[in-house]
């Protein structure tokens, strides 16, 4: 069903268990017009602190307004979810488990969309804990962004996504992946087994100390130390506010979408969607 009048658009409560491994529909192709974050960082190198913060907020936040096109909210159930939105879904959080630059897409407006859910299968241990089944998990253990618990095939929780997020934020700040130019499999071993962390080589005046502290907490070996994404967003917003107040960043945060996103920060897991005729919705979703 396709509707043109927003008043005719039906409302569905999304079931995270049904959506966790659902592959993106055709509308998902529109969000990757500018490739992925991995390719972007290879091309651009080190980002300015303001740019890195803006993209970090894209990943962490529920990025709702950017889904709206010509007055119609198109459905791509998973790509349009920020990490906080996934982790706050009820009754159970959705754990990505394979967050990395290649799984973060750039849309035509330069905003980031989290993707890469379709290949991951998790065995639920409890409402907030999971484990990778063997075989067929499709998580590359040589990925330098994978959390130690995943690398060592242990039970994990949503903090594994915060771990990956910290390494991604580090890469945006430094311009290269952790321990570059070492091979990814060697880096994964250093991080997950030897508990080593890459040094911050960029001069500290280039970014606030609060940002470095946040990165270090995200990649802490102990899952309980890692902040949840709702806290990450609050801290990133505070860093942005302080930077803007001090006149450090005069361009990145003038975009209209940035201010408008605040009211959507912790929206409940209910979405008004435009359902395409070619897409079937399982009865358990409605």
PDB file of C-alpha atoms in Angstrom, residues 60-269:
ATOM      1  CA  UNK A  60      24.543   7.412  18.132  1.00  0.00           C
ATOM      2  CA  UNK A  61      21.304   9.315  17.802  1.00  0.00           C
ATOM      3  CA  UNK A  62      17.870   8.284  16.577  1.00  0.00           C
ATOM      4  CA  UNK A  63      18.054  10.130  13.260  1.00  0.00           C
ATOM      5  CA  UNK A  64      14.324  10.500  12.591  1.00  0.00           C
ATOM      6  CA  UNK A  65      13.767  13.704  10.540  1.00  0.00           C
ATOM      7  CA  UNK A  66      16.215  12.697   7.814  1.00  0.00           C
ATOM      8  CA  UNK A  67      13.930   9.786   6.877  1.00  0.00           C
ATOM      9  CA  UNK A  68      11.299  12.236   5.627  1.00  0.00           C
ATOM     10  CA  UNK A  69      11.220  12.869   1.892  1.00  0.00           C
ATOM     11  CA  UNK A  70       8.610  14.998   0.107  1.00  0.00           C
ATOM     12  CA  UNK A  71       6.279  14.764   3.067  1.00  0.00           C
ATOM     13  CA  UNK A  72       6.290  10.963   3.109  1.00  0.00           C
ATOM     14  CA  UNK A  73       8.221   8.872   5.605  1.00  0.00           C
ATOM     15  CA  UNK A  74       9.666   5.934   3.682  1.00  0.00           C
ATOM     16  CA  UNK A  75      10.300   2.680   5.444  1.00  0.00           C
ATOM     17  CA  UNK A  76      13.701   1.117   5.800  1.00  0.00           C
ATOM     18  CA  UNK A  77      13.251  -0.356   9.232  1.00  0.00           C
ATOM     19  CA  UNK A  78      16.865  -0.860  10.228  1.00  0.00           C
ATOM     20  CA  UNK A  79      19.081   1.532   8.320  1.00  0.00           C
ATOM     21  CA  UNK A  80      17.266   4.558   9.721  1.00  0.00           C
ATOM     22  CA  UNK A  81      17.848   3.590  13.359  1.00  0.00           C
ATOM     23  CA  UNK A  82      20.559   5.277  15.395  1.00  0.00           C
ATOM     24  CA  UNK A  83      22.343   3.101  17.929  1.00  0.00           C
ATOM     25  CA  UNK A  84      20.561   4.636  20.905  1.00  0.00           C
ATOM     26  CA  UNK A  85      17.201   3.887  19.315  1.00  0.00           C
ATOM     27  CA  UNK A  86      18.184   0.255  18.799  1.00  0.00           C
ATOM     28  CA  UNK A  87      19.466  -0.184  22.327  1.00  0.00           C
ATOM     29  CA  UNK A  88      16.380   1.410  23.875  1.00  0.00           C
ATOM     30  CA  UNK A  89      13.889  -0.785  22.015  1.00  0.00           C
ATOM     31  CA  UNK A  90      11.492  -2.652  24.289  1.00  0.00           C
ATOM     32  CA  UNK A  91      11.095  -5.313  25.525  1.00  0.00           C
ATOM     33  CA  UNK A  92      14.614  -6.223  24.418  1.00  0.00           C
ATOM     34  CA  UNK A  93      17.480  -4.095  23.073  1.00  0.00           C
ATOM     35  CA  UNK A  94      18.790  -4.760  19.573  1.00  0.00           C
ATOM     36  CA  UNK A  95      22.532  -5.429  19.592  1.00  0.00           C
ATOM     37  CA  UNK A  96      24.298  -4.652  16.320  1.00  0.00           C
ATOM     38  CA  UNK A  97      27.488  -6.596  17.167  1.00  0.00           C
ATOM     39  CA  UNK A  98      29.313  -5.658  13.932  1.00  0.00           C
ATOM     40  CA  UNK A  99      29.438  -1.866  13.995  1.00  0.00           C
ATOM     41  CA  UNK A 100      32.245  -0.629  11.739  1.00  0.00           C
ATOM     42  CA  UNK A 101      32.798   2.140   9.155  1.00  0.00           C
ATOM     43  CA  UNK A 102      31.814  -0.131   6.251  1.00  0.00           C
ATOM     44  CA  UNK A 103      28.424  -0.679   7.899  1.00  0.00           C
ATOM     45  CA  UNK A 104      27.725   3.038   8.262  1.00  0.00           C
ATOM     46  CA  UNK A 105      26.315   4.599   5.102  1.00  0.00           C
ATOM     47  CA  UNK A 106      26.432   8.191   3.882  1.00  0.00           C
ATOM     48  CA  UNK A 107      23.242   9.577   2.364  1.00  0.00           C
ATOM     49  CA  UNK A 108      22.954  12.321  -0.245  1.00  0.00           C
ATOM     50  CA  UNK A 109      22.828  14.947   2.514  1.00  0.00           C
ATOM     51  CA  UNK A 110      26.057  13.779   4.119  1.00  0.00           C
ATOM     52  CA  UNK A 111      24.375  12.226   7.145  1.00  0.00           C
ATOM     53  CA  UNK A 112      25.193   8.752   8.436  1.00  0.00           C
ATOM     54  CA  UNK A 113      22.862   5.757   8.635  1.00  0.00           C
ATOM     55  CA  UNK A 114      23.653   2.577  10.557  1.00  0.00           C
ATOM     56  CA  UNK A 115      23.291  -0.574   8.440  1.00  0.00           C
ATOM     57  CA  UNK A 116      24.715  -4.086   8.208  1.00  0.00           C
ATOM     58  CA  UNK A 117      22.171  -6.010  10.260  1.00  0.00           C
ATOM     59  CA  UNK A 118      21.169  -8.620   7.712  1.00  0.00           C
ATOM     60  CA  UNK A 119      24.162 -10.964   8.049  1.00  0.00           C
ATOM     61  CA  UNK A 120      24.301 -11.245  11.835  1.00  0.00           C
ATOM     62  CA  UNK A 121      22.609 -13.948  13.871  1.00  0.00           C
ATOM     63  CA  UNK A 122      22.618 -13.939  17.661  1.00  0.00           C
ATOM     64  CA  UNK A 123      21.613 -16.522  20.215  1.00  0.00           C
ATOM     65  CA  UNK A 124      19.694 -14.776  22.977  1.00  0.00           C
ATOM     66  CA  UNK A 125      20.900 -15.771  26.451  1.00  0.00           C
ATOM     67  CA  UNK A 126      18.659 -13.297  28.286  1.00  0.00           C
ATOM     68  CA  UNK A 127      16.741 -10.120  27.333  1.00  0.00           C
ATOM     69  CA  UNK A 128      19.958  -8.065  27.345  1.00  0.00           C
ATOM     70  CA  UNK A 129      22.672 -10.664  26.688  1.00  0.00           C
ATOM     71  CA  UNK A 130      23.560 -12.686  23.602  1.00  0.00           C
ATOM     72  CA  UNK A 131      26.150 -14.943  22.014  1.00  0.00           C
ATOM     73  CA  UNK A 132      27.231 -15.690  18.477  1.00  0.00           C
ATOM     74  CA  UNK A 133      26.066 -19.107  17.291  1.00  0.00           C
ATOM     75  CA  UNK A 134      28.566 -21.287  15.480  1.00  0.00           C
ATOM     76  CA  UNK A 135      28.701 -21.617  12.571  1.00  0.00           C
ATOM     77  CA  UNK A 136      27.056 -18.884  10.530  1.00  0.00           C
ATOM     78  CA  UNK A 137      27.498 -15.807  12.683  1.00  0.00           C
ATOM     79  CA  UNK A 138      29.125 -13.850   9.823  1.00  0.00           C
ATOM     80  CA  UNK A 139      31.093 -11.600  12.169  1.00  0.00           C
ATOM     81  CA  UNK A 140      34.696 -11.313  11.020  1.00  0.00           C
ATOM     82  CA  UNK A 141      36.929 -11.995  14.055  1.00  0.00           C
ATOM     83  CA  UNK A 142      39.761 -10.171  12.306  1.00  0.00           C
ATOM     84  CA  UNK A 143      37.773  -6.924  12.317  1.00  0.00           C
ATOM     85  CA  UNK A 144      39.668  -4.415  14.419  1.00  0.00           C
ATOM     86  CA  UNK A 145      36.355  -2.910  15.593  1.00  0.00           C
ATOM     87  CA  UNK A 146      35.028  -6.068  17.247  1.00  0.00           C
ATOM     88  CA  UNK A 147      34.731  -6.090  21.048  1.00  0.00           C
ATOM     89  CA  UNK A 148      36.859  -8.527  23.085  1.00  0.00           C
ATOM     90  CA  UNK A 149      33.794 -10.487  24.225  1.00  0.00           C
ATOM     91  CA  UNK A 150      32.787 -11.134  20.621  1.00  0.00           C
ATOM     92  CA  UNK A 151      36.357 -11.913  19.553  1.00  0.00           C
ATOM     93  CA  UNK A 152      36.708 -14.479  22.353  1.00  0.00           C
ATOM     94  CA  UNK A 153      33.297 -16.002  21.661  1.00  0.00           C
ATOM     95  CA  UNK A 154      31.908 -15.029  25.064  1.00  0.00           C
ATOM     96  CA  UNK A 155      28.469 -13.904  26.173  1.00  0.00           C
ATOM     97  CA  UNK A 156      28.074 -10.172  25.570  1.00  0.00           C
ATOM     98  CA  UNK A 157      25.610  -7.320  25.891  1.00  0.00           C
ATOM     99  CA  UNK A 158      24.907  -4.032  24.118  1.00  0.00           C
ATOM    100  CA  UNK A 159      28.176  -2.561  25.418  1.00  0.00           C
ATOM    101  CA  UNK A 160      29.957  -4.274  22.500  1.00  0.00           C
ATOM    102  CA  UNK A 161      28.470  -1.598  20.232  1.00  0.00           C
ATOM    103  CA  UNK A 162      29.846   1.173  22.443  1.00  0.00           C
ATOM    104  CA  UNK A 163      33.271  -0.488  22.175  1.00  0.00           C
ATOM    105  CA  UNK A 164      33.126  -0.423  18.380  1.00  0.00           C
ATOM    106  CA  UNK A 165      31.827   3.143  18.454  1.00  0.00           C
ATOM    107  CA  UNK A 166      34.881   4.245  20.448  1.00  0.00           C
ATOM    108  CA  UNK A 167      37.259   2.828  17.845  1.00  0.00           C
ATOM    109  CA  UNK A 168      35.287   4.478  15.043  1.00  0.00           C
ATOM    110  CA  UNK A 169      35.369   7.839  16.814  1.00  0.00           C
ATOM    111  CA  UNK A 170      39.117   7.425  17.360  1.00  0.00           C
ATOM    112  CA  UNK A 171      39.575   6.795  13.635  1.00  0.00           C
ATOM    113  CA  UNK A 172      37.627   9.931  12.736  1.00  0.00           C
ATOM    114  CA  UNK A 173      39.802  11.995  15.093  1.00  0.00           C
ATOM    115  CA  UNK A 174      43.156  10.477  14.130  1.00  0.00           C
ATOM    116  CA  UNK A 175      42.491   9.913  10.434  1.00  0.00           C
ATOM    117  CA  UNK A 176      43.696   6.298  10.468  1.00  0.00           C
ATOM    118  CA  UNK A 177      42.438   3.053  12.053  1.00  0.00           C
ATOM    119  CA  UNK A 178      43.844   1.891  15.373  1.00  0.00           C
ATOM    120  CA  UNK A 179      47.509   0.830  15.184  1.00  0.00           C
ATOM    121  CA  UNK A 180      47.746   1.713  11.498  1.00  0.00           C
ATOM    122  CA  UNK A 181      49.368   0.313   9.333  1.00  0.00           C
ATOM    123  CA  UNK A 182      49.298  -3.073  11.082  1.00  0.00           C
ATOM    124  CA  UNK A 183      47.095  -5.810   9.593  1.00  0.00           C
ATOM    125  CA  UNK A 184      43.519  -5.877  10.952  1.00  0.00           C
ATOM    126  CA  UNK A 185      43.897  -9.407  12.337  1.00  0.00           C
ATOM    127  CA  UNK A 186      47.012  -8.347  14.266  1.00  0.00           C
ATOM    128  CA  UNK A 187      45.238  -5.264  15.579  1.00  0.00           C
ATOM    129  CA  UNK A 188      42.253  -7.325  16.708  1.00  0.00           C
ATOM    130  CA  UNK A 189      44.597  -9.608  18.661  1.00  0.00           C
ATOM    131  CA  UNK A 190      46.399  -6.646  20.251  1.00  0.00           C
ATOM    132  CA  UNK A 191      43.143  -5.011  21.315  1.00  0.00           C
ATOM    133  CA  UNK A 192      41.141  -8.059  22.375  1.00  0.00           C
ATOM    134  CA  UNK A 193      43.786 -10.386  23.817  1.00  0.00           C
ATOM    135  CA  UNK A 194      46.661  -8.108  24.810  1.00  0.00           C
ATOM    136  CA  UNK A 195      44.338  -5.285  25.995  1.00  0.00           C
ATOM    137  CA  UNK A 196      46.375  -2.681  24.122  1.00  0.00           C
ATOM    138  CA  UNK A 197      44.866   0.596  22.954  1.00  0.00           C
ATOM    139  CA  UNK A 198      46.143   2.942  20.230  1.00  0.00           C
ATOM    140  CA  UNK A 199      47.790   6.216  21.274  1.00  0.00           C
ATOM    141  CA  UNK A 200      46.291   9.618  20.549  1.00  0.00           C
ATOM    142  CA  UNK A 201      48.834  11.205  18.225  1.00  0.00           C
ATOM    143  CA  UNK A 202      46.937  14.355  17.306  1.00  0.00           C
ATOM    144  CA  UNK A 203      47.782  17.299  19.557  1.00  0.00           C
ATOM    145  CA  UNK A 204      45.375  17.552  22.459  1.00  0.00           C
ATOM    146  CA  UNK A 205      44.444  21.142  21.592  1.00  0.00           C
ATOM    147  CA  UNK A 206      42.836  19.817  18.401  1.00  0.00           C
ATOM    148  CA  UNK A 207      40.035  18.187  20.367  1.00  0.00           C
ATOM    149  CA  UNK A 208      38.523  18.574  23.853  1.00  0.00           C
ATOM    150  CA  UNK A 209      39.886  16.317  26.626  1.00  0.00           C
ATOM    151  CA  UNK A 210      36.300  15.218  27.318  1.00  0.00           C
ATOM    152  CA  UNK A 211      36.229  13.623  23.871  1.00  0.00           C
ATOM    153  CA  UNK A 212      39.380  11.604  24.536  1.00  0.00           C
ATOM    154  CA  UNK A 213      37.940  10.512  27.881  1.00  0.00           C
ATOM    155  CA  UNK A 214      34.743   9.354  26.181  1.00  0.00           C
ATOM    156  CA  UNK A 215      36.669   7.295  23.614  1.00  0.00           C
ATOM    157  CA  UNK A 216      38.733   5.645  26.346  1.00  0.00           C
ATOM    158  CA  UNK A 217      35.618   4.716  28.319  1.00  0.00           C
ATOM    159  CA  UNK A 218      33.944   3.285  25.220  1.00  0.00           C
ATOM    160  CA  UNK A 219      36.825   0.927  24.483  1.00  0.00           C
ATOM    161  CA  UNK A 220      37.452  -0.053  28.094  1.00  0.00           C
ATOM    162  CA  UNK A 221      38.155  -3.810  28.458  1.00  0.00           C
ATOM    163  CA  UNK A 222      35.451  -4.024  31.134  1.00  0.00           C
ATOM    164  CA  UNK A 223      31.932  -3.857  29.641  1.00  0.00           C
ATOM    165  CA  UNK A 224      30.476  -2.282  32.798  1.00  0.00           C
ATOM    166  CA  UNK A 225      32.700   0.774  32.333  1.00  0.00           C
ATOM    167  CA  UNK A 226      31.478   1.528  28.819  1.00  0.00           C
ATOM    168  CA  UNK A 227      28.754   4.194  28.620  1.00  0.00           C
ATOM    169  CA  UNK A 228      25.373   3.415  27.103  1.00  0.00           C
ATOM    170  CA  UNK A 229      24.424   5.363  23.984  1.00  0.00           C
ATOM    171  CA  UNK A 230      21.943   7.642  25.737  1.00  0.00           C
ATOM    172  CA  UNK A 231      24.846   8.779  27.937  1.00  0.00           C
ATOM    173  CA  UNK A 232      27.169   9.023  24.937  1.00  0.00           C
ATOM    174  CA  UNK A 233      24.716  11.370  23.233  1.00  0.00           C
ATOM    175  CA  UNK A 234      24.423  13.598  26.301  1.00  0.00           C
ATOM    176  CA  UNK A 235      28.195  13.819  26.591  1.00  0.00           C
ATOM    177  CA  UNK A 236      28.694  14.513  22.886  1.00  0.00           C
ATOM    178  CA  UNK A 237      26.034  17.218  23.030  1.00  0.00           C
ATOM    179  CA  UNK A 238      27.826  18.775  25.997  1.00  0.00           C
ATOM    180  CA  UNK A 239      31.142  18.742  24.135  1.00  0.00           C
ATOM    181  CA  UNK A 240      29.458  20.358  21.133  1.00  0.00           C
ATOM    182  CA  UNK A 241      27.811  23.022  23.307  1.00  0.00           C
ATOM    183  CA  UNK A 242      31.086  23.880  25.030  1.00  0.00           C
ATOM    184  CA  UNK A 243      32.906  24.070  21.706  1.00  0.00           C
ATOM    185  CA  UNK A 244      30.257  26.315  20.195  1.00  0.00           C
ATOM    186  CA  UNK A 245      30.214  28.536  23.286  1.00  0.00           C
ATOM    187  CA  UNK A 246      33.973  28.994  23.086  1.00  0.00           C
ATOM    188  CA  UNK A 247      33.809  29.734  19.368  1.00  0.00           C
ATOM    189  CA  UNK A 248      35.879  26.728  18.353  1.00  0.00           C
ATOM    190  CA  UNK A 249      33.502  25.504  15.662  1.00  0.00           C
ATOM    191  CA  UNK A 250      31.697  28.046  13.513  1.00  0.00           C
ATOM    192  CA  UNK A 251      30.260  25.959  10.709  1.00  0.00           C
ATOM    193  CA  UNK A 252      29.452  22.308  11.383  1.00  0.00           C
ATOM    194  CA  UNK A 253      26.611  22.819  13.844  1.00  0.00           C
ATOM    195  CA  UNK A 254      24.702  25.492  11.938  1.00  0.00           C
ATOM    196  CA  UNK A 255      22.778  22.901   9.930  1.00  0.00           C
ATOM    197  CA  UNK A 256      19.021  23.129  10.642  1.00  0.00           C
ATOM    198  CA  UNK A 257      18.723  19.365  11.110  1.00  0.00           C
ATOM    199  CA  UNK A 258      21.094  19.400  14.083  1.00  0.00           C
ATOM    200  CA  UNK A 259      18.870  21.507  16.332  1.00  0.00           C
ATOM    201  CA  UNK A 260      15.720  19.702  15.228  1.00  0.00           C
ATOM    202  CA  UNK A 261      17.096  16.290  16.199  1.00  0.00           C
ATOM    203  CA  UNK A 262      17.151  17.026  19.923  1.00  0.00           C
ATOM    204  CA  UNK A 263      13.416  16.532  20.389  1.00  0.00           C
ATOM    205  CA  UNK A 264      13.679  13.039  18.882  1.00  0.00           C
ATOM    206  CA  UNK A 265      16.483  11.853  21.158  1.00  0.00           C
ATOM    207  CA  UNK A 266      14.627   9.208  23.149  1.00  0.00           C
ATOM    208  CA  UNK A 267      11.470   8.599  21.126  1.00  0.00           C
ATOM    209  CA  UNK A 268       9.670   5.318  21.862  1.00  0.00           C
ATOM    210  CA  UNK A 269       9.972   2.505  19.356  1.00  0.00           C
TER     211      UNK A 269
END
